[in-house]
mmCIF file of C-alpha atoms in Angstrom:
data_model
loop_
_atom_site.group_PDB
_atom_site.id
_atom_site.type_symbol
_atom_site.label_atom_id
_atom_site.label_comp_id
_atom_site.label_asym_id
_atom_site.label_seq_id
_atom_site.Cartn_x
_atom_site.Cartn_y
_atom_site.Cartn_z
ATOM 1 C CA MET A 7 -21.853 -18.709 42.003
ATOM 2 C CA PRO A 8 -20.557 -21.210 44.521
ATOM 3 C CA PRO A 9 -22.608 -24.286 45.572
ATOM 4 C CA LYS A 10 -22.256 -23.519 49.190
ATOM 5 C CA GLY A 11 -22.345 -20.189 50.981
ATOM 6 C CA LYS A 12 -20.982 -16.908 49.968
ATOM 7 C CA LEU A 13 -17.845 -15.712 48.355
ATOM 8 C CA PRO A 14 -15.401 -14.340 50.738
ATOM 9 C CA ASP A 15 -15.381 -10.536 50.730
ATOM 10 C CA SER A 16 -11.993 -10.388 49.552
ATOM 11 C CA VAL A 17 -12.697 -12.602 46.383
ATOM 12 C CA ILE A 18 -15.748 -10.327 45.824
ATOM 13 C CA ALA A 19 -13.473 -7.345 45.915
ATOM 14 C CA ASP A 20 -11.295 -8.860 43.276
ATOM 15 C CA PHE A 21 -14.096 -9.290 41.023
ATOM 16 C CA GLU A 22 -15.192 -5.677 41.425
ATOM 17 C CA LYS A 23 -11.206 -4.401 40.830
ATOM 18 C CA TRP A 24 -11.373 -6.766 37.617
ATOM 19 C CA ILE A 25 -14.723 -5.334 36.385
ATOM 20 C CA SER A 26 -13.622 -1.709 36.973
ATOM 21 C CA ASP A 27 -10.302 -2.164 35.324
ATOM 22 C CA GLY A 28 -12.125 -3.305 32.194
ATOM 23 C CA ALA A 29 -12.651 -6.969 32.801
ATOM 24 C CA ILE A 30 -9.603 -7.735 30.793
ATOM 25 C CA ASP A 31 -8.937 -11.420 29.729
ATOM 26 C CA PRO A 32 -5.367 -12.496 31.143
ATOM 27 C CA ARG A 33 -5.162 -14.746 28.024
ATOM 28 C CA ASP A 34 -5.264 -11.503 25.572
ATOM 29 C CA ALA A 35 -3.680 -9.075 27.876
ATOM 30 C CA PRO A 36 -0.075 -8.291 27.547
ATOM 31 C CA PRO A 37 2.119 -9.636 30.387
ATOM 32 C CA ALA A 38 2.725 -7.461 33.602
ATOM 33 C CA GLY A 39 5.634 -5.594 33.807
ATOM 34 C CA ASP A 40 7.447 -7.870 36.166
ATOM 35 C CA LEU A 41 6.671 -10.840 33.855
ATOM 36 C CA ALA A 42 7.906 -9.262 30.810
ATOM 37 C CA GLN A 43 11.004 -7.996 32.803
ATOM 38 C CA ALA A 44 11.682 -11.763 33.835
ATOM 39 C CA THR A 45 11.175 -12.966 30.211
ATOM 40 C CA PRO A 46 14.577 -13.691 28.550
ATOM 41 C CA TRP A 47 15.008 -11.655 25.183
ATOM 42 C CA GLU A 48 15.536 -14.865 23.397
ATOM 43 C CA VAL A 49 12.165 -16.074 24.096
ATOM 44 C CA THR A 50 10.557 -12.668 23.333
ATOM 45 C CA TYR A 51 12.602 -12.523 19.835
ATOM 46 C CA ALA A 52 11.442 -16.101 19.019
ATOM 47 C CA ALA A 53 7.931 -15.221 19.468
ATOM 48 C CA ARG A 54 7.992 -12.082 17.485
ATOM 49 C CA ARG A 55 9.666 -13.966 14.704
ATOM 50 C CA GLU A 56 6.626 -15.994 14.299
ATOM 51 C CA TRP A 57 4.543 -13.132 13.142
ATOM 52 C CA TRP A 58 2.825 -13.679 9.777
ATOM 53 C CA SER A 59 4.616 -10.949 7.936
ATOM 54 C CA PHE A 60 7.648 -12.287 8.774
ATOM 55 C CA GLN A 61 7.447 -15.738 7.247
ATOM 56 C CA PRO A 62 9.104 -16.473 4.084
ATOM 57 C CA PRO A 63 6.908 -16.961 1.135
ATOM 58 C CA VAL A 64 5.961 -20.573 0.466
ATOM 59 C CA LYS A 65 4.299 -21.694 -2.989
ATOM 60 C CA PRO A 66 0.983 -23.000 -2.159
ATOM 61 C CA LYS A 67 -0.341 -26.163 -3.606
ATOM 62 C CA GLU A 68 -2.342 -25.238 -7.037
ATOM 63 C CA PRO A 69 -6.122 -26.211 -6.593
ATOM 64 C CA VAL A 70 -7.885 -28.357 -8.877
ATOM 65 C CA VAL A 71 -10.282 -26.781 -11.305
ATOM 66 C CA MET A 72 -12.463 -28.066 -13.758
ATOM 67 C CA ASP A 73 -11.707 -25.757 -16.772
ATOM 68 C CA ARG A 74 -8.134 -26.137 -16.769
ATOM 69 C CA ALA A 75 -7.856 -24.735 -20.434
ATOM 70 C CA TRP A 76 -8.996 -21.358 -19.292
ATOM 71 C CA SER A 77 -6.040 -20.423 -17.146
ATOM 72 C CA SER A 78 -2.904 -19.251 -18.626
ATOM 73 C CA HIS A 79 -1.089 -18.849 -15.574
ATOM 74 C CA PRO A 80 -1.054 -20.691 -12.146
ATOM 75 C CA VAL A 81 -2.617 -17.656 -10.382
ATOM 76 C CA ASP A 82 -5.445 -17.976 -12.702
ATOM 77 C CA ARG A 83 -6.530 -21.450 -10.960
ATOM 78 C CA PHE A 84 -7.048 -19.922 -7.576
ATOM 79 C CA LEU A 85 -9.122 -17.353 -9.245
ATOM 80 C CA LEU A 86 -11.018 -19.984 -11.021
ATOM 81 C CA ALA A 87 -11.529 -22.323 -8.239
ATOM 82 C CA ALA A 88 -13.079 -19.549 -6.087
ATOM 83 C CA MET A 89 -15.332 -18.820 -9.141
ATOM 84 C CA GLU A 90 -16.289 -22.209 -9.638
ATOM 85 C CA ASN A 91 -16.838 -22.889 -5.810
ATOM 86 C CA GLN A 92 -19.621 -20.138 -6.028
ATOM 87 C CA GLY A 93 -21.178 -21.644 -9.325
ATOM 88 C CA LEU A 94 -19.720 -18.789 -11.636
ATOM 89 C CA ALA A 95 -17.860 -18.836 -14.775
ATOM 90 C CA PRO A 96 -15.100 -16.564 -16.314
ATOM 91 C CA ALA A 97 -16.277 -13.584 -18.482
ATOM 92 C CA LYS A 98 -15.426 -13.989 -22.235
ATOM 93 C CA PRO A 99 -12.137 -12.690 -23.280
ATOM 94 C CA ALA A 100 -12.249 -8.864 -24.165
ATOM 95 C CA ASN A 101 -12.102 -7.986 -27.826
ATOM 96 C CA LYS A 102 -8.483 -6.073 -28.650
ATOM 97 C CA ARG A 103 -10.276 -2.656 -28.698
ATOM 98 C CA THR A 104 -11.472 -3.044 -25.050
ATOM 99 C CA LEU A 105 -8.278 -4.556 -24.232
ATOM 100 C CA LEU A 106 -6.057 -1.605 -24.965
ATOM 101 C CA ARG A 107 -8.499 0.706 -23.319
ATOM 102 C CA ARG A 108 -8.208 -0.912 -20.274
ATOM 103 C CA LEU A 109 -4.588 -1.136 -20.503
ATOM 104 C CA SER A 110 -4.166 2.635 -21.559
ATOM 105 C CA PHE A 111 -6.588 3.760 -18.703
ATOM 106 C CA VAL A 112 -4.702 1.563 -16.093
ATOM 107 C CA LEU A 113 -1.139 2.521 -17.019
ATOM 108 C CA THR A 114 -1.581 6.251 -18.294
ATOM 109 C CA GLY A 115 -4.881 7.409 -17.131
ATOM 110 C CA LEU A 116 -5.600 8.446 -20.779
ATOM 111 C CA PRO A 117 -7.707 6.789 -23.433
ATOM 112 C CA PRO A 118 -5.773 5.456 -26.502
ATOM 113 C CA THR A 119 -5.365 7.399 -29.865
ATOM 114 C CA PRO A 120 -7.425 6.524 -32.848
ATOM 115 C CA ASP A 121 -3.681 5.734 -34.346
ATOM 116 C CA GLU A 122 -3.067 3.614 -31.335
ATOM 117 C CA ILE A 123 -6.269 1.548 -31.504
ATOM 118 C CA GLN A 124 -5.905 0.935 -35.159
ATOM 119 C CA SER A 125 -2.123 -0.121 -34.819
ATOM 120 C CA PHE A 126 -2.956 -2.555 -32.005
ATOM 121 C CA ILE A 127 -5.961 -4.260 -33.747
ATOM 122 C CA SER A 128 -3.781 -4.826 -36.902
ATOM 123 C CA ASP A 129 -0.967 -6.195 -35.002
ATOM 124 C CA ASP A 130 -1.600 -10.020 -35.132
ATOM 125 C CA SER A 131 1.888 -10.871 -33.663
ATOM 126 C CA GLU A 132 2.064 -13.210 -30.336
ATOM 127 C CA THR A 133 3.805 -9.980 -28.595
ATOM 128 C CA ALA A 134 1.381 -7.102 -29.532
ATOM 129 C CA TYR A 135 0.015 -7.192 -25.867
ATOM 130 C CA GLU A 136 3.490 -7.105 -24.152
ATOM 131 C CA LYS A 137 4.925 -4.643 -26.778
ATOM 132 C CA THR A 138 1.934 -2.389 -25.822
ATOM 133 C CA VAL A 139 2.507 -2.677 -21.827
ATOM 134 C CA ASP A 140 5.940 -1.913 -22.423
ATOM 135 C CA ARG A 141 5.222 1.314 -24.526
ATOM 136 C CA LEU A 142 2.888 2.429 -22.079
ATOM 137 C CA LEU A 143 5.139 2.020 -19.248
ATOM 138 C CA GLU A 144 7.629 3.760 -21.097
ATOM 139 C CA SER A 145 5.464 7.003 -21.475
ATOM 140 C CA PRO A 146 5.965 10.011 -19.230
ATOM 141 C CA ARG A 147 2.444 9.433 -18.535
ATOM 142 C CA PHE A 148 2.706 6.346 -16.797
ATOM 143 C CA GLY A 149 4.719 8.255 -13.725
ATOM 144 C CA GLU A 150 2.012 11.116 -13.821
ATOM 145 C CA ARG A 151 -0.670 8.520 -13.439
ATOM 146 C CA TRP A 152 0.743 6.293 -10.806
ATOM 147 C CA ALA A 153 2.198 9.155 -8.917
ATOM 148 C CA ARG A 154 -1.303 10.350 -8.208
ATOM 149 C CA HIS A 155 -2.030 6.949 -6.411
ATOM 150 C CA TRP A 156 0.713 7.993 -4.067
ATOM 151 C CA MET A 157 -0.065 11.649 -3.771
ATOM 152 C CA ASP A 158 -3.748 10.416 -2.476
ATOM 153 C CA LEU A 159 -2.055 8.407 0.206
ATOM 154 C CA VAL A 160 0.082 11.218 1.547
ATOM 155 C CA ARG A 161 -2.713 13.660 1.237
ATOM 156 C CA TYR A 162 -0.742 16.010 -1.244
ATOM 157 C CA SER A 163 -1.710 19.467 -1.478
ATOM 158 C CA GLU A 164 -0.230 22.770 -2.520
ATOM 159 C CA SER A 165 -1.865 24.528 0.534
ATOM 160 C CA HIS A 166 -2.141 23.697 4.159
ATOM 161 C CA GLY A 167 -5.868 23.971 4.157
ATOM 162 C CA SER A 168 -8.108 25.178 6.875
ATOM 163 C CA GLN A 169 -9.482 28.781 7.155
ATOM 164 C CA SER A 170 -6.635 30.956 5.871
ATOM 165 C CA ASP A 171 -5.230 28.044 3.617
ATOM 166 C CA PRO A 172 -1.522 29.349 3.082
ATOM 167 C CA GLU A 173 0.206 28.171 -0.148
ATOM 168 C CA LEU A 174 3.053 25.504 -0.064
ATOM 169 C CA ALA A 175 5.016 27.430 -2.616
ATOM 170 C CA ASN A 176 7.470 24.328 -3.239
ATOM 171 C CA ALA A 177 4.857 21.584 -3.203
ATOM 172 C CA TYR A 178 5.305 20.657 -6.907
ATOM 173 C CA ARG A 179 8.774 19.714 -6.257
ATOM 174 C CA TYR A 180 7.485 16.698 -4.287
ATOM 175 C CA ARG A 181 4.859 15.928 -7.004
ATOM 176 C CA ASN A 182 7.850 15.917 -9.686
ATOM 177 C CA TYR A 183 9.770 14.045 -7.424
ATOM 178 C CA LEU A 184 7.196 11.113 -7.308
ATOM 179 C CA ILE A 185 6.878 11.307 -11.163
ATOM 180 C CA ARG A 186 10.367 10.727 -11.620
ATOM 181 C CA ALA A 187 10.615 7.962 -9.314
ATOM 182 C CA PHE A 188 7.891 6.099 -10.860
ATOM 183 C CA ASN A 189 9.290 6.914 -14.375
ATOM 184 C CA ASP A 190 12.776 5.876 -13.312
ATOM 185 C CA ASP A 191 11.479 2.532 -11.805
ATOM 186 C CA VAL A 192 13.065 3.160 -8.548
ATOM 187 C CA PRO A 193 12.826 0.170 -6.440
ATOM 188 C CA TYR A 194 10.108 0.226 -3.818
ATOM 189 C CA ASP A 195 12.212 -0.601 -0.989
ATOM 190 C CA GLN A 196 14.570 2.389 -1.861
ATOM 191 C CA PHE A 197 11.542 4.765 -2.604
ATOM 192 C CA VAL A 198 9.914 3.869 0.838
ATOM 193 C CA ARG A 199 13.169 4.718 2.601
ATOM 194 C CA GLU A 200 13.337 8.019 0.789
ATOM 195 C CA GLN A 201 9.774 8.893 2.140
ATOM 196 C CA ILE A 202 11.077 7.853 5.719
ATOM 197 C CA ALA A 203 14.323 9.468 6.088
ATOM 198 C CA GLY A 204 15.459 10.368 2.560
ATOM 199 C CA ASP A 205 17.530 13.181 3.984
ATOM 200 C CA LEU A 206 19.539 11.057 6.239
ATOM 201 C CA LEU A 207 20.707 8.163 3.789
ATOM 202 C CA SER A 208 24.263 7.852 3.523
ATOM 203 C CA GLN A 209 24.081 7.049 -0.153
ATOM 204 C CA PRO A 210 21.423 9.323 -1.685
ATOM 205 C CA ARG A 211 20.142 8.991 -5.078
ATOM 206 C CA TRP A 212 21.330 11.652 -7.108
ATOM 207 C CA ASN A 213 19.871 13.256 -10.387
ATOM 208 C CA MET A 214 23.020 14.167 -12.339
ATOM 209 C CA GLU A 215 20.973 15.951 -14.901
ATOM 210 C CA GLU A 216 19.222 18.423 -12.621
ATOM 211 C CA GLN A 217 22.094 18.300 -10.029
ATOM 212 C CA ILE A 218 19.570 17.654 -7.391
ATOM 213 C CA ASN A 219 19.794 14.927 -4.336
ATOM 214 C CA GLU A 220 16.383 13.158 -5.196
ATOM 215 C CA SER A 221 16.430 11.255 -2.042
ATOM 216 C CA ALA A 222 16.453 14.202 0.180
ATOM 217 C CA ILE A 223 12.795 15.105 -1.420
ATOM 218 C CA GLY A 224 11.249 11.979 -0.181
ATOM 219 C CA PRO A 225 10.366 13.176 3.340
ATOM 220 C CA ALA A 226 8.579 16.462 2.004
ATOM 221 C CA HIS A 227 5.196 14.784 2.312
ATOM 222 C CA LEU A 228 5.558 15.546 6.199
ATOM 223 C CA ARG A 229 4.651 19.119 5.331
ATOM 224 C CA MET A 230 1.322 18.327 3.746
ATOM 225 C CA VAL A 231 -0.223 19.253 7.453
ATOM 226 C CA GLU A 232 -1.991 21.972 8.909
ATOM 227 C CA LEU A 233 0.927 24.041 10.570
ATOM 228 C CA GLY A 234 3.015 27.202 10.156
ATOM 229 C CA PHE A 235 0.029 29.320 10.719
ATOM 230 C CA ILE A 236 -2.727 30.383 13.386
ATOM 231 C CA PRO A 237 -6.178 29.021 12.416
ATOM 232 C CA ILE A 238 -8.713 31.750 12.609
ATOM 233 C CA ASP A 239 -11.048 31.703 15.780
ATOM 234 C CA ALA A 240 -14.741 31.651 14.374
ATOM 235 C CA LEU A 241 -15.902 32.862 17.643
ATOM 236 C CA GLY A 242 -13.797 35.991 17.450
#
């Protein structure tokens, strides 16, 4: 409160209005309409370009670690530095059987076969790991496994859900499109464009073997919603 006397009624009214409007901090609030119109576009554009996601990647300085022999890649040093700061040490390297199981489950969602285990264990070459990764990436199971992650993201379903749960008869076409995209190593930026507006691309991605426009299937996930039917009224 002021040291001498009472605040003028007009000032009190301003405080009341400010509180009723939500007590917005003007430092955090967006500019008023008149101020926004008065701000030159160049100034606004320059400010927006400072957003963190628009900044070019910069190679950071590698942290100093005590156990330099453990890290086989610069990224390892960042992980190791965080562990050392917490008084932790890396786990011991996994044996070849465990390593193969991890690779197989992550890349294909399936366990390795006994023959695959024996082949990997008996391969003492320096490229054994790389060859196994390449083999699993080339497997059709890779696309099936990783397409499921994307299907979870877009809430893939073969029916609309809700009470009457009508079927989406052609939903499988979108599922198969995803599997093909992952197995064909479609670039991520191209893949995202297809999800957003694949039916509008001037140069769509054609599947010559099946004679279909792959890109046009991308927006099909927009149909994975409750629409096209009247929900049942539980109260009659």
